[in-house]
Tab-separated table of C-alpha atoms in Angstrom:
chain	number	residue	atom	x	y	z
A	1	UNK	CA	10.389	108.845	42.561
A	2	UNK	CA	10.590	111.300	39.675
A	3	UNK	CA	13.256	110.353	37.162
A	4	UNK	CA	14.583	113.545	35.653
A	5	UNK	CA	15.650	111.942	32.381
A	6	UNK	CA	12.072	110.781	31.768
A	7	UNK	CA	10.545	114.245	32.196
A	8	UNK	CA	13.238	116.493	30.689
A	9	UNK	CA	11.888	116.596	27.125
A	10	UNK	CA	8.330	117.177	28.367
A	11	UNK	CA	9.533	120.117	30.457
A	12	UNK	CA	11.356	121.619	27.472
A	13	UNK	CA	8.245	121.167	25.328
A	14	UNK	CA	6.106	122.780	28.025
A	15	UNK	CA	8.176	125.954	27.906
A	16	UNK	CA	8.653	126.017	24.119
A	17	UNK	CA	5.262	124.857	22.850
A	18	UNK	CA	2.704	125.392	25.595
A	19	UNK	CA	4.091	128.539	27.187
A	20	UNK	CA	5.813	129.921	24.062
A	21	UNK	CA	8.629	131.223	26.240
A	22	UNK	CA	10.496	133.898	24.310
A	23	UNK	CA	14.088	135.021	24.790
A	24	UNK	CA	14.528	137.255	27.807
A	25	UNK	CA	11.155	136.448	29.377
A	26	UNK	CA	10.818	135.456	33.012
A	27	UNK	CA	9.211	132.272	34.296
A	28	UNK	CA	8.106	131.645	37.856
A	29	UNK	CA	7.490	128.099	39.075
A	30	UNK	CA	5.452	127.941	42.278
A	31	UNK	CA	4.836	125.024	44.596
A	32	UNK	CA	3.518	124.760	48.112
A	33	UNK	CA	5.226	122.599	50.708
A	34	UNK	CA	3.606	121.069	53.780
A	35	UNK	CA	3.742	123.155	56.940
A	36	UNK	CA	5.021	121.631	60.200
A	37	UNK	CA	1.422	121.321	61.378
A	38	UNK	CA	0.472	119.476	58.183
A	39	UNK	CA	3.360	117.032	58.681
A	40	UNK	CA	1.751	115.982	61.952
A	41	UNK	CA	-1.887	115.718	60.884
A	42	UNK	CA	-2.106	114.750	57.187
A	43	UNK	CA	-1.925	111.156	56.016
A	44	UNK	CA	1.287	109.889	54.474
A	45	UNK	CA	-0.156	109.395	50.978
A	46	UNK	CA	-1.203	113.045	50.815
A	47	UNK	CA	2.150	114.241	52.162
A	48	UNK	CA	3.991	112.026	49.684
A	49	UNK	CA	2.047	113.450	46.742
A	50	UNK	CA	2.562	117.010	47.976
A	51	UNK	CA	6.289	116.469	48.451
A	52	UNK	CA	6.619	114.934	44.979
A	53	UNK	CA	5.041	118.054	43.483
A	54	UNK	CA	7.620	120.216	45.264
A	55	UNK	CA	10.443	118.034	43.938
A	56	UNK	CA	8.945	118.174	40.442
A	57	UNK	CA	8.848	121.982	40.636
A	58	UNK	CA	12.564	121.938	41.455
A	59	UNK	CA	13.295	119.625	38.520
A	60	UNK	CA	11.225	121.830	36.196
A	61	UNK	CA	13.209	124.847	37.343
A	62	UNK	CA	16.563	123.127	36.971
A	63	UNK	CA	15.790	121.879	33.451
A	64	UNK	CA	14.410	125.280	32.414
A	65	UNK	CA	17.462	127.135	33.761
A	66	UNK	CA	19.832	124.807	31.919
A	67	UNK	CA	17.883	124.904	28.648
A	68	UNK	CA	16.685	128.506	28.473
A	69	UNK	CA	19.814	130.391	29.481
A	70	UNK	CA	18.609	133.777	28.193
A	71	UNK	CA	15.557	133.610	30.445
A	72	UNK	CA	15.167	134.294	34.123
A	73	UNK	CA	13.757	131.168	35.781
A	74	UNK	CA	12.769	131.204	39.437
A	75	UNK	CA	11.443	128.372	41.566
A	76	UNK	CA	9.612	129.618	44.637
A	77	UNK	CA	8.440	127.170	47.289
A	78	UNK	CA	6.075	128.539	49.900
A	79	UNK	CA	4.267	127.058	52.916
A	80	UNK	CA	0.937	125.467	52.117
A	81	UNK	CA	-2.123	127.648	52.670
A	82	UNK	CA	-4.124	124.564	53.596
A	83	UNK	CA	-6.621	124.292	50.749
A	84	UNK	CA	-7.717	125.164	47.247
A	85	UNK	CA	-8.917	128.669	46.462
A	86	UNK	CA	-7.326	130.316	49.468
A	87	UNK	CA	-5.362	133.541	49.156
A	88	UNK	CA	-1.636	133.195	48.680
A	89	UNK	CA	0.739	134.705	51.238
A	90	UNK	CA	1.715	138.298	50.403
A	91	UNK	CA	5.291	137.351	49.457
A	92	UNK	CA	4.011	134.836	46.914
A	93	UNK	CA	1.377	137.177	45.486
A	94	UNK	CA	4.078	139.846	45.079
A	95	UNK	CA	6.076	137.558	42.788
């Protein structure tokens, strides 16, 4: 389980220090969620890790929206493309 209070300051630092987010800038947080087919064929450890990353993306977005009110923060969850290095769906690439 991800405990929001334990990651909040790291998320704020990520946007301030690492990303140097300036007032009025936009930030897009992407994460891929398992597809129905993946739910049936992937092992539970892999699905658990994947699902935790999706939940973390949501927490990152929530903290960023609350902290950086002059910025546009969007969390976009899309269906998994099934592997590294594969092209993103058109709707994701358009973001």
